[in-house]
mmCIF file of C-alpha atoms and ligand atoms in Angstrom:
data_model
loop_
_atom_site.group_PDB
_atom_site.id
_atom_site.type_symbol
_atom_site.label_atom_id
_atom_site.label_comp_id
_atom_site.label_asym_id
_atom_site.label_seq_id
_atom_site.Cartn_x
_atom_site.Cartn_y
_atom_site.Cartn_z
ATOM 1 C CA MET Q 3 14.312 -15.164 -1.664
ATOM 2 C CA SER Q 4 11.112 -14.393 -3.517
ATOM 3 C CA VAL Q 5 11.284 -10.877 -4.690
ATOM 4 C CA LYS Q 6 8.118 -10.703 -7.234
ATOM 5 C CA PRO Q 7 8.049 -8.124 -9.826
ATOM 6 C CA ILE Q 8 5.841 -5.375 -8.658
ATOM 7 C CA ARG Q 9 2.810 -4.501 -10.889
ATOM 8 C CA LEU Q 10 2.549 -0.675 -12.218
ATOM 9 C CA PHE Q 11 -0.329 1.607 -12.533
ATOM 10 C CA GLY Q 12 -2.066 0.407 -15.820
ATOM 11 C CA ASP Q 13 -2.132 -3.288 -15.117
ATOM 12 C CA PRO Q 14 -6.086 -4.119 -14.496
ATOM 13 C CA VAL Q 15 -5.010 -6.198 -11.250
ATOM 14 C CA LEU Q 16 -4.420 -2.761 -9.406
ATOM 15 C CA ARG Q 17 -8.035 -1.787 -10.110
ATOM 16 C CA THR Q 18 -9.578 -5.071 -9.403
ATOM 17 C CA PRO Q 19 -10.984 -5.316 -5.920
ATOM 18 C CA ALA Q 20 -8.983 -8.357 -4.041
ATOM 19 C CA GLU Q 21 -10.844 -11.238 -2.474
ATOM 20 C CA PRO Q 22 -11.138 -11.912 1.250
ATOM 21 C CA VAL Q 23 -8.876 -14.883 2.515
ATOM 22 C CA ARG Q 24 -10.399 -17.796 3.178
ATOM 23 C CA ASP Q 25 -7.394 -20.386 3.581
ATOM 24 C CA PHE Q 26 -5.045 -19.769 6.332
ATOM 25 C CA ASP Q 27 -2.632 -22.493 4.816
ATOM 26 C CA ALA Q 28 0.937 -22.517 4.102
ATOM 27 C CA GLU Q 29 -0.063 -20.840 0.460
ATOM 28 C CA LEU Q 30 -1.016 -17.807 2.599
ATOM 29 C CA ARG Q 31 2.094 -18.029 4.477
ATOM 30 C CA ARG Q 32 4.185 -17.937 1.449
ATOM 31 C CA LEU Q 33 2.273 -14.972 0.009
ATOM 32 C CA VAL Q 34 3.219 -13.128 3.254
ATOM 33 C CA LYS Q 35 6.682 -13.824 2.952
ATOM 34 C CA ASP Q 36 6.691 -12.663 -0.940
ATOM 35 C CA LEU Q 37 5.102 -9.528 0.180
ATOM 36 C CA THR Q 38 7.589 -8.683 2.888
ATOM 37 C CA GLU Q 39 10.441 -9.854 0.676
ATOM 38 C CA THR Q 40 9.494 -7.819 -2.400
ATOM 39 C CA MET Q 41 8.657 -4.589 -0.346
ATOM 40 C CA LEU Q 42 12.143 -4.772 1.573
ATOM 41 C CA ASP Q 43 13.776 -5.533 -1.553
ATOM 42 C CA ALA Q 44 12.070 -2.578 -3.243
ATOM 43 C CA PRO Q 45 12.621 -0.746 -1.078
ATOM 44 C CA GLY Q 46 8.977 0.373 0.212
ATOM 45 C CA ALA Q 47 7.277 0.585 3.563
ATOM 46 C CA GLY Q 48 4.179 -1.338 2.359
ATOM 47 C CA LEU Q 49 3.022 -3.454 -0.266
ATOM 48 C CA ALA Q 50 -0.618 -4.989 -0.897
ATOM 49 C CA ALA Q 51 -0.714 -8.455 -2.644
ATOM 50 C CA PRO Q 52 -2.570 -6.896 -5.797
ATOM 51 C CA GLN Q 53 0.803 -5.050 -6.348
ATOM 52 C CA ILE Q 54 2.220 -8.679 -6.976
ATOM 53 C CA GLY Q 55 -0.675 -9.589 -8.745
ATOM 54 C CA VAL Q 56 -2.078 -11.666 -6.271
ATOM 55 C CA GLY Q 57 -5.832 -10.925 -6.018
ATOM 56 C CA LEU Q 58 -6.187 -11.442 -1.910
ATOM 57 C CA ARG Q 59 -6.483 -8.936 0.613
ATOM 58 C CA VAL Q 60 -3.348 -8.867 2.460
ATOM 59 C CA PHE Q 61 -0.659 -6.479 2.972
ATOM 60 C CA ALA Q 62 2.829 -6.247 4.579
ATOM 61 C CA TYR Q 63 4.316 -3.006 6.150
ATOM 62 C CA ALA Q 64 7.283 -1.829 7.444
ATOM 63 C CA VAL Q 65 7.354 1.584 8.708
ATOM 64 C CA ARG Q 66 10.056 3.300 11.354
ATOM 65 C CA GLY Q 67 11.033 -0.039 12.607
ATOM 66 C CA GLU Q 68 7.565 -1.298 12.894
ATOM 67 C CA ARG Q 69 7.121 -4.365 10.765
ATOM 68 C CA GLY Q 70 4.342 -6.834 10.063
ATOM 69 C CA TYR Q 71 1.271 -7.888 7.850
ATOM 70 C CA LEU Q 72 -2.288 -8.171 8.162
ATOM 71 C CA VAL Q 73 -4.826 -10.428 6.435
ATOM 72 C CA ASN Q 74 -8.623 -9.075 5.577
ATOM 73 C CA PRO Q 75 -8.027 -5.936 7.040
ATOM 74 C CA VAL Q 76 -10.867 -3.511 8.070
ATOM 75 C CA LEU Q 77 -9.835 -0.111 9.170
ATOM 76 C CA ASP Q 78 -11.497 2.133 12.091
ATOM 77 C CA PHE Q 79 -11.039 5.695 12.839
ATOM 78 C CA PRO Q 80 -11.011 6.377 16.375
ATOM 79 C CA ASP Q 81 -11.293 10.312 15.731
ATOM 80 C CA GLU Q 82 -11.617 12.918 12.833
ATOM 81 C CA GLU Q 83 -7.907 13.946 12.676
ATOM 82 C CA ASP Q 84 -6.506 14.506 9.352
ATOM 83 C CA GLN Q 85 -3.131 14.503 8.316
ATOM 84 C CA GLU Q 86 -1.320 16.190 5.197
ATOM 85 C CA GLY Q 87 1.679 14.894 3.538
ATOM 86 C CA GLU Q 88 3.734 13.392 0.943
ATOM 87 C CA GLU Q 89 3.014 10.017 -0.311
ATOM 88 C CA GLY Q 90 4.543 7.277 -3.063
ATOM 89 C CA CYS Q 91 3.306 4.320 -4.461
ATOM 90 C CA LEU Q 92 5.678 1.448 -5.388
ATOM 91 C CA SER Q 93 3.075 0.950 -8.647
ATOM 92 C CA PHE Q 94 4.035 4.417 -9.292
ATOM 93 C CA PRO Q 95 7.600 4.803 -9.790
ATOM 94 C CA GLY Q 96 9.373 8.108 -8.918
ATOM 95 C CA ILE Q 97 5.969 9.834 -8.070
ATOM 96 C CA TYR Q 98 5.344 11.483 -5.006
ATOM 97 C CA TYR Q 99 2.532 13.918 -4.068
ATOM 98 C CA ASP Q 100 0.593 15.152 -1.368
ATOM 99 C CA VAL Q 101 -2.432 13.210 -0.172
ATOM 100 C CA LYS Q 102 -4.533 13.936 2.863
ATOM 101 C CA ARG Q 103 -5.405 11.251 5.057
ATOM 102 C CA ARG Q 104 -6.707 10.175 8.506
ATOM 103 C CA LEU Q 105 -4.202 10.803 11.159
ATOM 104 C CA ASN Q 106 -5.149 7.967 13.516
ATOM 105 C CA THR Q 107 -6.337 4.434 12.294
ATOM 106 C CA VAL Q 108 -7.032 1.084 13.818
ATOM 107 C CA ALA Q 109 -6.463 -1.849 11.336
ATOM 108 C CA ARG Q 110 -8.323 -5.086 12.619
ATOM 109 C CA GLY Q 111 -7.591 -8.413 11.032
ATOM 110 C CA PHE Q 112 -5.879 -11.683 11.059
ATOM 111 C CA THR Q 113 -2.723 -13.346 11.428
ATOM 112 C CA ASP Q 114 -1.348 -16.024 8.535
ATOM 113 C CA ARG Q 115 -2.998 -18.416 11.374
ATOM 114 C CA GLY Q 116 -6.156 -17.045 11.270
ATOM 115 C CA ASP Q 117 -5.736 -15.391 14.504
ATOM 116 C CA PRO Q 118 -7.603 -11.621 15.545
ATOM 117 C CA VAL Q 119 -4.973 -9.399 15.670
ATOM 118 C CA GLN Q 120 -5.064 -5.516 15.811
ATOM 119 C CA ILE Q 121 -2.615 -2.637 14.505
ATOM 120 C CA VAL Q 122 -3.050 0.905 15.779
ATOM 121 C CA GLY Q 123 -1.163 3.451 13.441
ATOM 122 C CA THR Q 124 -0.554 7.209 13.828
ATOM 123 C CA GLU Q 125 0.964 9.373 11.465
ATOM 124 C CA VAL Q 126 3.122 7.125 8.505
ATOM 125 C CA LEU Q 127 1.492 4.373 9.902
ATOM 126 C CA ALA Q 128 -1.842 5.046 9.784
ATOM 127 C CA ARG Q 129 -0.755 6.571 6.167
ATOM 128 C CA CYS Q 130 0.451 3.124 5.367
ATOM 129 C CA LEU Q 131 -2.691 1.418 6.700
ATOM 130 C CA GLN Q 132 -4.900 3.280 4.630
ATOM 131 C CA HIS Q 133 -2.791 3.207 1.386
ATOM 132 C CA GLU Q 134 -2.667 -0.574 1.500
ATOM 133 C CA THR Q 135 -6.096 -1.100 2.360
ATOM 134 C CA ASP Q 136 -7.095 1.162 -0.329
ATOM 135 C CA HIS Q 137 -5.143 -1.141 -2.739
ATOM 136 C CA LEU Q 138 -6.994 -4.325 -1.733
ATOM 137 C CA ASP Q 139 -10.514 -2.260 -2.980
ATOM 138 C CA GLY Q 140 -8.575 -1.049 -6.140
ATOM 139 C CA VAL Q 141 -8.381 2.183 -4.929
ATOM 140 C CA LEU Q 142 -4.931 4.295 -5.813
ATOM 141 C CA PHE Q 143 -3.533 7.215 -3.782
ATOM 142 C CA ILE Q 144 -4.414 9.583 -7.010
ATOM 143 C CA ASP Q 145 -8.067 8.811 -6.298
ATOM 144 C CA ARG Q 146 -7.195 10.412 -3.002
ATOM 145 C CA MET Q 147 -5.491 13.457 -4.016
ATOM 146 C CA ASP Q 148 -7.258 16.789 -4.558
ATOM 147 C CA GLN Q 149 -8.478 17.831 -8.083
ATOM 148 C CA ALA Q 150 -5.706 19.914 -8.802
ATOM 149 C CA THR Q 151 -2.886 17.822 -7.547
ATOM 150 C CA ARG Q 152 -4.209 14.393 -9.289
ATOM 151 C CA LYS Q 153 -4.189 16.624 -12.344
ATOM 152 C CA GLN Q 154 -0.600 17.293 -11.987
ATOM 153 C CA ALA Q 155 0.408 13.920 -10.702
ATOM 154 C CA MET Q 156 -1.462 12.583 -14.186
ATOM 155 C CA LYS Q 157 0.768 14.596 -16.220
ATOM 156 C CA GLU Q 158 3.826 13.256 -14.934
ATOM 157 C CA ILE Q 159 2.277 9.892 -14.948
ATOM 158 C CA ARG Q 160 1.727 10.141 -18.651
ATOM 159 C CA GLU Q 161 5.234 11.540 -19.224
ATOM 160 C CA ALA Q 162 7.144 8.742 -17.450
ATOM 161 C CA ASN Q 163 8.515 5.733 -19.097
ATOM 162 C CA TRP Q 164 7.680 2.992 -17.111
ATOM 163 C CA THR Q 165 8.064 -0.116 -19.652
ATOM 164 C CA GLY Q 166 10.396 -2.492 -19.208
ATOM 165 C CA ALA Q 167 12.478 -3.004 -15.561
ATOM 166 C CA VAL Q 168 12.033 0.183 -13.258
ATOM 167 C CA LYS Q 169 14.007 0.832 -10.588
ATOM 168 C CA VAL Q 170 14.167 4.625 -9.149
ATOM 169 C CA THR Q 171 17.037 5.433 -7.248
ATOM 170 C CA PRO Q 172 17.409 6.222 -4.523
ATOM 171 C CA HIS Q 173 14.233 7.298 -3.233
ATOM 172 C CA ARG Q 174 14.178 10.101 -1.030
ATOM 173 C CA MET Q 175 11.797 9.182 1.198
ATOM 174 C CA THR Q 176 11.422 5.374 1.157
ATOM 175 C CA ASP Q 177 9.422 5.675 4.448
ATOM 176 C CA ARG Q 178 6.468 6.998 2.735
ATOM 177 C CA ILE Q 179 6.383 4.823 -0.456
ATOM 178 C CA PHE Q 180 3.710 2.028 -0.189
HETATM 179 ZN ZN1 ZN B 202 0.478 1.689 -3.216
#
């Protein structure tokens, strides 16, 4: 097992845009494995490389039985539909708020061998693809909340005590924590 510590809000790596993967080598395959194992251990439905301190454009996901990962993702939105819903982030333990996202998302990227691959997501998977790709740009879910919601979330975040090892259990909505 290679379960890595998850970086929490306040760690500068979460605000640093990640670099594109250039070498599709054994190190990349190790990173995909670490991401997947750390995500499943958390447990969460998605995890981006910066969340384990690696500044590369890679994320893993496990949404309602659909499990995978993507390298160098680029998002495309096939329509204008939005969705409202609660969302959590493994880098913000215990914090759940409504975030407006696009309903349908197509993510194009690569496998760990460099082969092109595409993930078509709707609802929670679409939400996950957007949340994870945001992480790779240094964008966090608090940035996507409306002003009133963000204000409330920031208050709860300031009051939260995340020093030391954090394990918030049980998660009430594991399939929406990315
Ligand atoms: Zn997150």
